Structure formats: C-alpha cells, structure tokens
CSV table of C-alpha atoms in Angstrom, one decimal:
chain,number,residue,atom,x,y,z
A,1,MET,CA,3.3,-46.2,-23.9
A,2,GLU,CA,6.9,-46.5,-22.7
A,3,ILE,CA,7.4,-48.0,-19.2
A,4,SER,CA,10.1,-49.4,-17.0
A,5,SER,CA,11.2,-53.0,-17.4
A,6,GLN,CA,10.1,-53.7,-13.8
A,7,VAL,CA,6.5,-53.1,-14.9
A,8,GLN,CA,5.0,-56.3,-16.3
A,9,ALA,CA,1.6,-54.9,-17.3
A,10,ALA,CA,0.0,-51.4,-17.1
A,11,VAL,CA,-3.4,-49.9,-18.0
A,12,VAL,CA,-4.5,-46.3,-18.1
A,13,LEU,CA,-8.1,-45.5,-17.2
A,14,ASP,CA,-10.1,-42.3,-17.8
A,15,ALA,CA,-12.6,-40.7,-15.5
A,16,ALA,CA,-15.3,-43.2,-16.5
A,17,GLY,CA,-13.1,-46.1,-15.7
A,18,ASP,CA,-12.6,-47.1,-19.4
A,19,VAL,CA,-9.2,-48.4,-20.6
A,20,VAL,CA,-7.5,-45.7,-22.7
A,21,GLY,CA,-4.1,-47.3,-23.0
A,22,ALA,CA,-2.4,-50.6,-22.1
A,23,ALA,CA,1.1,-52.1,-22.2
A,24,GLY,CA,2.2,-55.7,-21.7
A,25,ILE,CA,-1.3,-57.1,-21.4
A,26,GLY,CA,-4.1,-58.2,-23.7
A,27,ALA,CA,-7.5,-56.5,-24.0
A,28,ASP,CA,-9.3,-58.9,-21.7
A,29,GLY,CA,-6.5,-58.8,-19.1
A,30,GLY,CA,-6.5,-55.0,-19.4
A,31,ARG,CA,-10.2,-54.8,-18.7
A,32,SER,CA,-9.8,-57.1,-15.7
A,33,LEU,CA,-6.9,-55.1,-14.3
A,34,ALA,CA,-8.8,-51.9,-14.8
A,35,GLY,CA,-11.8,-53.3,-12.9
A,36,THR,CA,-9.7,-54.5,-10.1
A,37,ALA,CA,-7.8,-51.2,-10.0
A,38,ARG,CA,-11.1,-49.3,-9.6
A,39,GLU,CA,-12.2,-51.6,-6.8
A,40,LEU,CA,-8.8,-51.1,-5.1
A,41,LEU,CA,-9.2,-47.4,-5.2
A,42,ASP,CA,-12.8,-47.6,-3.9
A,43,ARG,CA,-11.6,-49.9,-1.0
A,44,ALA,CA,-8.6,-47.7,-0.2
A,45,ALA,CA,-10.9,-44.7,0.1
A,46,THR,CA,-12.9,-46.5,2.8
A,47,ILE,CA,-9.9,-46.9,5.0
A,48,ARG,CA,-9.8,-43.2,5.7
A,49,PRO,CA,-13.4,-42.0,4.8
A,50,ALA,CA,-12.5,-38.4,5.5
A,51,ALA,CA,-10.0,-38.4,2.6
A,52,GLY,CA,-12.6,-39.7,0.1
A,53,GLU,CA,-11.7,-41.5,-3.1
A,54,SER,CA,-10.3,-38.4,-4.7
A,55,GLY,CA,-7.9,-38.2,-1.7
A,56,VAL,CA,-6.0,-41.3,-2.7
A,57,THR,CA,-3.2,-40.4,-5.1
A,58,GLN,CA,-1.0,-43.5,-5.0
A,59,LEU,CA,-1.2,-47.0,-3.8
A,60,GLU,CA,1.2,-49.9,-3.6
A,61,ALA,CA,-0.1,-53.4,-2.6
A,62,ALA,CA,2.8,-55.9,-2.2
A,63,THR,CA,2.1,-59.6,-2.2
A,64,ARG,CA,4.3,-62.7,-2.3
A,65,ALA,CA,3.5,-63.0,-6.0
A,66,GLY,CA,4.2,-59.4,-6.9
A,67,SER,CA,3.0,-55.9,-6.5
A,68,VAL,CA,0.2,-53.7,-7.8
A,69,PHE,CA,0.7,-50.0,-8.2
A,70,LEU,CA,-1.9,-47.3,-8.8
A,71,VAL,CA,-1.3,-43.6,-9.5
A,72,ARG,CA,-4.0,-41.0,-10.0
A,73,GLU,CA,-3.3,-37.7,-11.6
A,74,GLY,CA,-6.4,-35.6,-12.3
A,75,GLU,CA,-9.0,-37.6,-14.1
A,76,ARG,CA,-6.7,-40.4,-15.1
A,77,VAL,CA,-5.5,-43.5,-13.2
A,78,ILE,CA,-2.7,-45.8,-14.2
A,79,ALA,CA,-2.5,-49.3,-12.7
A,80,ALA,CA,0.5,-51.5,-13.1
A,81,THR,CA,1.7,-54.9,-11.9
A,82,THR,CA,5.3,-55.9,-11.2
A,83,GLY,CA,7.2,-58.9,-9.9
A,84,ARG,CA,8.3,-59.3,-6.3
A,85,ALA,CA,10.3,-56.6,-4.5
A,86,PRO,CA,10.3,-53.9,-7.2
A,87,THR,CA,12.1,-50.6,-6.7
A,88,VAL,CA,9.0,-48.8,-5.4
A,89,GLY,CA,10.2,-45.2,-5.9
A,90,LEU,CA,11.3,-45.9,-9.5
A,91,VAL,CA,8.0,-47.5,-10.4
A,92,PHE,CA,5.9,-44.7,-9.0
A,93,TYR,CA,8.2,-42.2,-10.9
A,94,ASP,CA,7.7,-44.1,-14.1
A,95,LEU,CA,3.9,-44.3,-13.8
A,96,LYS,CA,3.7,-40.6,-13.0
A,97,THR,CA,5.9,-39.7,-15.9
A,98,CYS,CA,3.7,-41.9,-18.2
A,99,LEU,CA,0.5,-40.1,-17.0
A,100,ARG,CA,2.0,-36.7,-17.5
A,101,ALA,CA,3.2,-37.6,-21.0
A,102,LEU,CA,-0.3,-38.7,-21.9
A,103,ALA,CA,-1.8,-35.5,-20.5
A,104,ALA,CA,0.7,-33.5,-22.5
A,105,GLU,CA,-0.3,-35.3,-25.7
A,106,VAL,CA,-4.0,-34.4,-25.4
A,107,PRO,CA,-3.6,-30.7,-26.5
A,108,LYS,CA,-1.5,-31.9,-29.5
A,109,SER,CA,-4.4,-34.1,-30.7
A,110,GLU,CA,-6.9,-31.3,-30.5
A,111,PRO,CA,-7.8,-29.8,-34.0
A,112,ALA,CA,-5.8,-26.7,-34.9
A,113,LYS,CA,-7.6,-23.4,-34.9
A,114,PRO,CA,-8.3,-22.1,-38.5
A,115,LYS,CA,-5.8,-19.5,-39.7
A,116,ALA,CA,-6.9,-15.9,-40.0
A,117,LYS,CA,-8.3,-15.0,-43.4
A,118,PRO,CA,-5.8,-13.1,-45.4
A,119,LYS,CA,-6.6,-9.4,-45.9
A,120,THR,CA,-7.5,-8.1,-49.4
A,121,PRO,CA,-5.3,-5.2,-50.8
A,122,ARG,CA,-8.2,-2.8,-50.1
A,123,GLU,CA,-8.4,-3.8,-46.4
A,124,ARG,CA,-4.6,-3.5,-46.2
A,125,GLY,CA,-4.7,0.0,-47.6
A,126,ALA,CA,-7.5,1.0,-45.2
A,127,ALA,CA,-5.5,-0.3,-42.3
A,128,ALA,CA,-2.4,1.6,-43.5
A,129,GLY,CA,-4.4,4.8,-43.8
A,130,LYS,CA,-5.7,4.3,-40.3
A,131,ASP,CA,-2.2,3.9,-39.0
A,132,GLU,CA,-1.1,7.1,-40.7
A,133,HIS,CA,-3.9,9.1,-39.0
A,134,GLU,CA,-3.0,7.6,-35.6
A,135,SER,CA,0.7,8.3,-35.9
A,136,PRO,CA,1.8,11.8,-34.6
B,1,MET,CA,36.0,-74.0,21.8
B,2,SER,CA,34.0,-76.4,24.0
B,3,ARG,CA,31.2,-78.4,22.6
B,4,PRO,CA,28.4,-76.8,24.8
B,5,SER,CA,29.3,-73.3,23.8
B,6,LEU,CA,29.4,-74.3,20.1
B,7,VAL,CA,25.9,-75.8,20.4
B,8,LEU,CA,24.7,-72.6,22.2
B,9,GLY,CA,26.2,-70.5,19.4
B,10,LEU,CA,24.5,-72.5,16.7
B,11,LEU,CA,21.2,-72.2,18.5
B,12,VAL,CA,21.5,-68.4,18.9
B,13,ALA,CA,22.4,-68.1,15.2
B,14,LEU,CA,19.4,-70.3,14.2
B,15,ALA,CA,17.1,-68.1,16.4
B,16,ILE,CA,18.4,-65.0,14.7
B,17,VAL,CA,17.8,-66.5,11.2
B,18,ILE,CA,14.2,-67.5,12.1
B,19,PHE,CA,13.5,-64.0,13.6
B,20,VAL,CA,14.8,-62.2,10.5
B,21,ARG,CA,12.9,-64.5,8.1
B,22,ARG,CA,9.7,-64.0,10.1
B,23,GLN,CA,10.2,-60.2,10.0
B,24,ASN,CA,10.8,-60.3,6.3
B,25,ALA,CA,7.8,-62.5,5.7
B,26,SER,CA,5.5,-60.3,7.6
B,27,ARG,CA,6.7,-57.2,5.7
B,28,ALA,CA,6.5,-59.1,2.4
B,29,GLU,CA,2.7,-58.4,2.2
B,30,HIS,CA,1.7,-54.9,2.8
B,31,VAL,CA,-0.4,-52.0,1.4
B,32,ASP,CA,0.8,-48.4,1.3
B,33,VAL,CA,-1.8,-45.8,0.5
B,34,TYR,CA,-0.7,-42.2,-0.3
B,35,TYR,CA,-3.2,-39.3,0.1
B,36,GLU,CA,-3.5,-36.0,-1.6
B,37,ASP,CA,-2.6,-34.1,1.6
B,38,GLY,CA,0.8,-35.8,1.6
B,39,SER,CA,0.0,-38.3,4.3
B,40,MET,CA,0.6,-42.0,3.9
B,41,LEU,CA,-1.0,-45.1,5.5
B,42,SER,CA,1.0,-48.3,5.6
B,43,LEU,CA,-1.0,-51.5,6.4
B,44,ASP,CA,0.9,-54.7,7.0
B,45,ASN,CA,-0.7,-58.0,6.4
B,46,GLY,CA,-3.1,-58.7,9.3
B,47,ALA,CA,-3.8,-55.0,10.0
B,48,PRO,CA,-7.5,-54.1,9.8
B,49,GLY,CA,-8.4,-53.2,6.3
B,50,ALA,CA,-5.3,-54.7,4.7
B,51,GLU,CA,-6.7,-58.1,3.7
B,52,PRO,CA,-9.4,-56.9,1.3
B,53,LEU,CA,-6.9,-54.8,-0.5
B,54,LEU,CA,-4.3,-57.6,-0.6
B,55,ALA,CA,-7.0,-60.0,-1.9
B,56,LEU,CA,-7.7,-57.6,-4.8
B,57,ALA,CA,-4.0,-57.2,-5.5
B,58,ARG,CA,-3.6,-61.0,-5.7
B,59,GLU,CA,-6.6,-61.1,-8.0
B,60,ALA,CA,-5.1,-58.4,-10.2
B,61,LEU,CA,-1.8,-60.3,-10.4
B,62,ARG,CA,-3.6,-63.5,-11.3
B,63,GLY,CA,-5.8,-61.8,-13.9
B,64,ALA,CA,-3.0,-59.8,-15.5
B,65,PRO,CA,-0.2,-62.2,-16.4
B,66,PRO,CA,2.5,-60.5,-18.4
B,67,ALA,CA,2.0,-60.8,-22.2
B,68,ARG,CA,4.8,-62.9,-23.7
B,69,SER,CA,6.0,-61.9,-27.1
C-alpha cells in the first residue's frame, strides 16, 4: 500500500470491519485503529441521524497531537493518522486513490475463466459447411 | 515618539497577538464530517457532538504511533 509521507499510519477495513491492509503500523495498532475508526464512523452518523452511517463518506478529526482521517468508498473504509496541520485535501486525495487502487486490484485477483475447448477437425468442417450454406 | 504612545502601541500589539493565538487554538481542534449528498458539517471544539469524536481521535492517535523502521 503506497501512501503519502504525511500519513503516519493507515488501515483498510472491509465491510465486516476486519483489517485487510495496513501501512506504518503493527498488527495490534492496526486492530486498535480499525476499532476506533469504526466507532468514529458510528458516532459521526449520530450527529445527523437522517444521513445514517452510510451517509458519512469522509471525516477529519484534528487534535493538538495530530489528525485522524476516514474515507469510505463502497464497502471499504480507510483510516489514517497524520501529524499536526496536515494538507487536508492532499491526504483525502491520497486515501481515496489508495481505496480505488485496492478496488481495481480485486478483479485481477479473481480466477481467470477457463479457455474455450479447441474444436476438433470434424467440428471445424461442420462449421465451415454451415457457413457455406448460409452464404448467398 | 512619546513614551505613552509607545506603551499604548505595545499593548495593542500584545492584544492582537493574544487574539490571533486564541483564534488559532480554538480552530486547532475540530471535526469535519462529509456526507454522501455533498454536504459537510464542521464542529469546532466545544460544539455539541464534537467532544466524543475528538476523544476518539485522540485515542486513535495514542493507540497508533507510527512504526519506526
């Protein structure tokens, strides 16, 4: 997972809230950040109940110690931490790009469809004869 | 320049510095929430609903120190 130098740690969560990728953080820290990210999304949804949790697409929480960013695209959520006063637009752009890149990788990892069975000479001849009948 | 006007100028400058620092400090902690419909809600520290989110953010920053290689 390639991310901006402003991002200190990042985790990607799937629909179930499980960590599917992490950068700049250990396994325990990743799980902790993922849990807090889920809680942040749940809390943010309560601010405007009409929007619901699915209505929240991005969140930035800036504190004196640093900032926490969340971006949701489809089923996936990416959470990241930065230092103080990050370039907000750039961080959001990076996180969205990261989620899109991950989404684009999913079809590549799916098993390829089996190739069509090659025709026998007899079948090829039958197909050619059919074409001859159909042609004017 | 007379001494009283110099003192007055210094006091005004000090008041401006204090005002700007307070403004920056109050903006230092905030939460911006963006919704699917394109709307955005900005909560400064002290606004209703902001503190629980900021507390979670502080917890996330404490629990996710950057990995040093």
